[in-house]
């Protein structure tokens, strides 16, 4: 539970307030009703403070709220959790306001890019957690796992036809923006998308920042009001919701609901699904329960050594949370709130003298400051790029100086040139690089520092920098549990100069791109045990 001393604890809404919402003025037109429901009624806590920044809510179409709908529909696509979730909170607010049940739809396609047993299993384990949680809360949950490409087509529209309003997640990367835009064109009911991605709303910036320092300064000037507007930890328990016993039977017949299987622990038989079965699941279990355990272990056991030891491949000092953040099984807000609590922190400890600095602004311990720079600055810098540039995953998005220097050295002789198959099989002449690639294939992750070396060497050993980018994206998105994510693209493109500056001396192949080598890494860090463990 969050301590009230944080200064941003959110109170439960009073029954009197909800009564006033339900008894809103009578209106006859859809346009007038939308205006009352989406603009004029602002949700506030008992102190009159807004519960959610208006920057977090986007209207995706011009369709009306259907006042006679059977339920409010939350289409869960990116924030796959039942706590600390602004989108679920918004959907629950709509349900209470309209005096309707809430139905959560969590579907899983089988034809998304890089679909594999590894990624599917991780998502399905999260679905099982959500099924148990929503069942316990008395909230309708509809889980659909597609068995053939296109089998799920029409499910969202069919449920939307019966709903008052549809809420979904605002996520700026992968295929999600295109999918939401396509749905908005087809649905005949209001579709809202809600941003639960980070501490700073996606649209609280007006440009794509070019450096972490620039973005950090913006955060330190703009973040404080949003720290007072954290999502509710348990939005389904604020006040009772009407119960939806079962989704419509005719819809379940056409698109079988897997919720009963998930509640029994049956999950899904991945062997029968059209996935890449050559990428097997890892030992890491998906879902909110596993994420909470991992967070607690990090805060209690590894936070104190994070600043000094996180770059040591032989030390388990990192948080390990990135896959759970990527799939939405845990919220950055929850991570921040629990870190603040364990640090006994409040807003009065923020500094006014360290603007732009990586250390000192939060007024926390060294480990906490270092971790927050990764969780907030670097992670949300990637989201900032994706929301302002649709070419975030293309070579053309690199800074001009990086494209220039790489072009100038495009014809330089490479010591080695490997193709995708050799990279994928960890078949190079560098044993440390091979170990990192083997860890990626085996565990779905690479140690944080070695991930940078991994990308730098791919650039150095590829026929062209464009080829290097293609290899990095393919291997990362295929094998990494946190691939396909804004933060993941930040790491890949950093290897080619994004968020960096020109470095000297100028080198063959790399030009002015920052240089890293396996030999220097082995001198700086203890890597012998790591290499032995991950020898392919």
CSV table of N, CA and C in Angstrom, one decimal, residues 105-186:
chain,number,residue,atom,x,y,z
A,105,UNK,N,-11.6,-7.5,-22.7
A,105,UNK,CA,-11.3,-8.4,-23.8
A,105,UNK,C,-9.8,-8.4,-23.9
A,106,UNK,N,-9.1,-9.6,-23.7
A,106,UNK,CA,-7.7,-9.7,-24.0
A,106,UNK,C,-7.5,-10.8,-25.0
A,107,UNK,N,-7.2,-10.4,-26.2
A,107,UNK,CA,-7.0,-11.3,-27.3
A,107,UNK,C,-5.6,-11.5,-27.7
A,108,UNK,N,-5.2,-12.6,-28.3
A,108,UNK,CA,-3.9,-12.8,-28.7
A,108,UNK,C,-3.9,-13.4,-30.2
A,109,UNK,N,-3.4,-12.6,-31.1
A,109,UNK,CA,-3.3,-13.1,-32.5
A,109,UNK,C,-2.2,-14.1,-32.6
A,110,UNK,N,-2.2,-14.8,-33.7
A,110,UNK,CA,-1.1,-15.8,-33.9
A,110,UNK,C,-0.2,-15.4,-35.1
A,111,UNK,N,-0.5,-14.3,-35.7
A,111,UNK,CA,0.3,-13.9,-36.9
A,111,UNK,C,1.0,-12.5,-36.7
A,112,UNK,N,1.2,-12.1,-35.5
A,112,UNK,CA,2.0,-10.9,-35.3
A,112,UNK,C,3.4,-11.1,-35.7
A,113,UNK,N,4.2,-10.1,-36.0
A,113,UNK,CA,5.6,-10.3,-36.4
A,113,UNK,C,6.4,-11.0,-35.3
A,114,UNK,N,7.1,-12.0,-35.7
A,114,UNK,CA,8.0,-12.8,-34.8
A,114,UNK,C,7.2,-13.6,-33.8
A,115,UNK,N,6.0,-14.0,-34.1
A,115,UNK,CA,5.2,-14.8,-33.2
A,115,UNK,C,5.9,-16.1,-33.0
A,116,UNK,N,6.1,-16.5,-31.7
A,116,UNK,CA,6.8,-17.7,-31.4
A,116,UNK,C,6.3,-18.3,-30.1
A,117,UNK,N,6.7,-19.6,-29.8
A,117,UNK,CA,6.3,-20.2,-28.6
A,117,UNK,C,6.8,-19.3,-27.4
A,118,UNK,N,8.0,-18.7,-27.5
A,118,UNK,CA,8.5,-17.9,-26.4
A,118,UNK,C,7.7,-16.7,-26.1
A,119,UNK,N,7.3,-16.0,-27.1
A,119,UNK,CA,6.5,-14.8,-26.8
A,119,UNK,C,5.0,-15.1,-26.4
A,120,UNK,N,4.5,-16.1,-27.1
A,120,UNK,CA,3.1,-16.5,-26.9
A,120,UNK,C,3.0,-17.1,-25.4
A,121,UNK,N,3.9,-17.9,-25.0
A,121,UNK,CA,3.8,-18.5,-23.7
A,121,UNK,C,3.8,-17.4,-22.6
A,122,UNK,N,4.7,-16.4,-22.8
A,122,UNK,CA,4.8,-15.3,-21.8
A,122,UNK,C,3.5,-14.6,-21.7
A,123,UNK,N,2.9,-14.3,-22.8
A,123,UNK,CA,1.6,-13.6,-22.8
A,123,UNK,C,0.5,-14.4,-22.2
A,124,UNK,N,0.4,-15.7,-22.6
A,124,UNK,CA,-0.6,-16.5,-22.1
A,124,UNK,C,-0.5,-16.7,-20.6
A,125,UNK,N,0.7,-16.8,-20.0
A,125,UNK,CA,0.8,-16.8,-18.6
A,125,UNK,C,0.3,-15.6,-17.9
A,126,UNK,N,0.5,-14.4,-18.5
A,126,UNK,CA,-0.1,-13.2,-18.0
A,126,UNK,C,-1.6,-13.2,-18.1
A,127,UNK,N,-2.2,-13.8,-19.2
A,127,UNK,CA,-3.6,-13.9,-19.3
A,127,UNK,C,-4.2,-14.7,-18.2
A,128,UNK,N,-3.5,-15.8,-17.8
A,128,UNK,CA,-4.0,-16.6,-16.7
A,128,UNK,C,-4.1,-15.8,-15.4
A,129,UNK,N,-3.0,-15.0,-15.1
A,129,UNK,CA,-3.1,-14.1,-14.0
A,129,UNK,C,-4.3,-13.2,-14.0
A,130,UNK,N,-4.5,-12.6,-15.2
A,130,UNK,CA,-5.6,-11.7,-15.3
A,130,UNK,C,-7.0,-12.4,-15.2
A,131,UNK,N,-7.1,-13.6,-15.7
A,131,UNK,CA,-8.3,-14.3,-15.5
A,131,UNK,C,-8.7,-14.6,-14.1
A,132,UNK,N,-7.7,-15.0,-13.3
A,132,UNK,CA,-7.9,-15.2,-11.9
A,132,UNK,C,-8.3,-13.9,-11.1
A,133,UNK,N,-7.5,-12.9,-11.4
A,133,UNK,CA,-7.8,-11.6,-10.7
A,133,UNK,C,-9.2,-11.0,-11.1
A,134,UNK,N,-9.5,-11.0,-12.3
A,134,UNK,CA,-10.8,-10.4,-12.7
A,134,UNK,C,-12.0,-11.3,-12.2
A,135,UNK,N,-11.8,-12.6,-12.2
A,135,UNK,CA,-12.8,-13.5,-11.7
A,135,UNK,C,-13.0,-13.2,-10.2
A,136,UNK,N,-12.0,-13.0,-9.5
A,136,UNK,CA,-12.1,-12.7,-8.0
A,136,UNK,C,-12.8,-11.3,-7.8
A,137,UNK,N,-12.6,-10.4,-8.7
A,137,UNK,CA,-13.2,-9.1,-8.6
A,137,UNK,C,-14.6,-9.0,-9.2
A,138,UNK,N,-15.1,-10.1,-9.8
A,138,UNK,CA,-16.4,-10.1,-10.3
A,138,UNK,C,-16.5,-9.3,-11.6
A,139,UNK,N,-15.4,-9.2,-12.3
A,139,UNK,CA,-15.4,-8.4,-13.6
A,139,UNK,C,-15.4,-9.4,-14.7
A,140,UNK,N,-16.2,-9.2,-15.8
A,140,UNK,CA,-16.2,-10.0,-16.9
A,140,UNK,C,-14.9,-10.0,-17.7
A,141,UNK,N,-14.4,-11.2,-18.0
A,141,UNK,CA,-13.1,-11.3,-18.7
A,141,UNK,C,-13.3,-12.3,-19.9
A,142,UNK,N,-12.9,-11.8,-21.1
A,142,UNK,CA,-13.0,-12.6,-22.3
A,142,UNK,C,-11.6,-12.8,-22.9
A,143,UNK,N,-11.0,-14.0,-22.8
A,143,UNK,CA,-9.7,-14.2,-23.4
A,143,UNK,C,-9.9,-15.0,-24.6
A,144,UNK,N,-9.3,-14.5,-25.7
A,144,UNK,CA,-9.4,-15.2,-27.0
A,144,UNK,C,-8.0,-15.4,-27.5
A,145,UNK,N,-7.7,-16.7,-27.8
A,145,UNK,CA,-6.4,-17.1,-28.4
A,145,UNK,C,-6.6,-17.6,-29.8
A,146,UNK,N,-6.2,-16.9,-30.8
A,146,UNK,CA,-6.4,-17.2,-32.1
A,146,UNK,C,-5.7,-18.5,-32.5
A,147,UNK,N,-6.3,-19.4,-33.2
A,147,UNK,CA,-5.7,-20.7,-33.6
A,147,UNK,C,-5.3,-20.7,-35.1
A,148,UNK,N,-5.8,-19.8,-35.9
A,148,UNK,CA,-5.4,-19.7,-37.3
A,148,UNK,C,-5.4,-18.2,-37.7
A,149,UNK,N,-4.5,-17.8,-38.6
A,149,UNK,CA,-4.5,-16.3,-38.9
A,149,UNK,C,-5.8,-15.8,-39.4
A,150,UNK,N,-6.3,-14.7,-38.8
A,150,UNK,CA,-7.5,-14.1,-39.2
A,150,UNK,C,-8.8,-14.7,-38.5
A,151,UNK,N,-8.6,-15.7,-37.7
A,151,UNK,CA,-9.8,-16.3,-37.0
A,151,UNK,C,-10.5,-15.4,-36.0
A,152,UNK,N,-9.7,-14.4,-35.5
A,152,UNK,CA,-10.3,-13.5,-34.5
A,152,UNK,C,-10.9,-12.3,-35.2
A,153,UNK,N,-10.8,-12.2,-36.5
A,153,UNK,CA,-11.4,-11.0,-37.2
A,153,UNK,C,-12.9,-10.9,-36.9
A,154,UNK,N,-13.3,-9.7,-36.5
A,154,UNK,CA,-14.7,-9.5,-36.2
A,154,UNK,C,-15.1,-9.6,-34.8
A,155,UNK,N,-14.2,-10.1,-33.9
A,155,UNK,CA,-14.6,-10.3,-32.5
A,155,UNK,C,-14.7,-8.9,-31.8
A,156,UNK,N,-13.8,-8.0,-32.0
A,156,UNK,CA,-13.9,-6.7,-31.4
A,156,UNK,C,-15.1,-6.0,-31.9
A,157,UNK,N,-15.4,-6.0,-33.2
A,157,UNK,CA,-16.6,-5.3,-33.7
A,157,UNK,C,-17.9,-5.9,-33.1
A,158,UNK,N,-17.9,-7.2,-33.0
A,158,UNK,CA,-19.1,-7.9,-32.4
A,158,UNK,C,-19.4,-7.5,-31.0
A,159,UNK,N,-18.3,-7.4,-30.2
A,159,UNK,CA,-18.5,-7.0,-28.8
A,159,UNK,C,-18.8,-5.5,-28.7
A,160,UNK,N,-18.1,-4.7,-29.6
A,160,UNK,CA,-18.4,-3.2,-29.6
A,160,UNK,C,-19.8,-2.9,-29.9
A,161,UNK,N,-20.4,-3.7,-30.8
A,161,UNK,CA,-21.8,-3.5,-31.1
A,161,UNK,C,-22.7,-3.5,-29.9
A,162,UNK,N,-22.3,-4.2,-28.9
A,162,UNK,CA,-23.1,-4.4,-27.7
A,162,UNK,C,-22.7,-3.5,-26.6
A,163,UNK,N,-21.6,-2.7,-26.8
A,163,UNK,CA,-21.0,-1.9,-25.7
A,163,UNK,C,-21.5,-0.5,-25.7
A,164,UNK,N,-21.3,0.2,-24.6
A,164,UNK,CA,-21.6,1.6,-24.5
A,164,UNK,C,-20.4,2.4,-25.0
A,165,UNK,N,-19.2,2.0,-24.7
A,165,UNK,CA,-18.0,2.7,-25.1
A,165,UNK,C,-16.9,1.7,-25.0
A,166,UNK,N,-15.9,1.9,-25.9
A,166,UNK,CA,-14.7,1.0,-25.9
A,166,UNK,C,-13.5,1.8,-25.5
A,167,UNK,N,-12.7,1.2,-24.5
A,167,UNK,CA,-11.5,1.8,-24.0
A,167,UNK,C,-10.3,0.9,-24.4
A,168,UNK,N,-9.2,1.4,-24.9
A,168,UNK,CA,-8.1,0.6,-25.2
A,168,UNK,C,-6.8,1.3,-24.8
A,169,UNK,N,-5.7,0.7,-25.1
A,169,UNK,CA,-4.4,1.2,-24.6
A,169,UNK,C,-3.7,2.0,-25.7
A,170,UNK,N,-3.2,3.1,-25.3
A,170,UNK,CA,-2.4,4.0,-26.2
A,170,UNK,C,-1.0,3.6,-26.1
A,171,UNK,N,-0.5,2.9,-27.1
A,171,UNK,CA,0.9,2.4,-27.2
A,171,UNK,C,1.5,2.8,-28.5
A,172,UNK,N,2.7,3.4,-28.5
A,172,UNK,CA,3.1,4.1,-29.8
A,172,UNK,C,4.0,3.2,-30.7
A,173,UNK,N,4.1,1.9,-30.5
A,173,UNK,CA,5.1,1.1,-31.2
A,173,UNK,C,4.5,-0.2,-31.7
A,174,UNK,N,5.3,-0.9,-32.5
A,174,UNK,CA,5.0,-2.2,-33.1
A,174,UNK,C,3.7,-2.0,-33.9
A,175,UNK,N,2.8,-3.0,-34.0
A,175,UNK,CA,1.6,-2.8,-34.9
A,175,UNK,C,0.5,-2.2,-34.2
A,176,UNK,N,0.6,-1.9,-32.9
A,176,UNK,CA,-0.5,-1.4,-32.1
A,176,UNK,C,-1.2,-0.1,-32.6
A,177,UNK,N,-0.4,0.9,-33.0
A,177,UNK,CA,-1.0,2.2,-33.5
A,177,UNK,C,-1.9,1.9,-34.8
A,178,UNK,N,-1.4,1.1,-35.7
A,178,UNK,CA,-2.1,0.8,-36.9
A,178,UNK,C,-3.4,0.0,-36.6
A,179,UNK,N,-3.3,-0.9,-35.6
A,179,UNK,CA,-4.4,-1.7,-35.3
A,179,UNK,C,-5.5,-0.9,-34.6
A,180,UNK,N,-5.2,0.0,-33.7
A,180,UNK,CA,-6.1,0.9,-33.1
A,180,UNK,C,-6.8,1.8,-34.1
A,181,UNK,N,-6.0,2.4,-35.0
A,181,UNK,CA,-6.5,3.3,-36.0
A,181,UNK,C,-7.5,2.6,-36.9
A,182,UNK,N,-7.2,1.3,-37.3
A,182,UNK,CA,-8.1,0.6,-38.1
A,182,UNK,C,-9.4,0.3,-37.4
A,183,UNK,N,-9.3,0.0,-36.1
A,183,UNK,CA,-10.5,-0.3,-35.3
A,183,UNK,C,-11.4,1.0,-35.2
A,184,UNK,N,-10.7,2.1,-35.0
A,184,UNK,CA,-11.4,3.4,-34.9
A,184,UNK,C,-12.3,3.7,-36.1
A,185,UNK,N,-11.8,3.3,-37.3
A,185,UNK,CA,-12.5,3.6,-38.5
A,185,UNK,C,-13.8,2.8,-38.6
A,186,UNK,N,-13.8,1.6,-38.0
A,186,UNK,CA,-14.8,0.6,-38.2
A,186,UNK,C,-15.9,0.6,-37.1
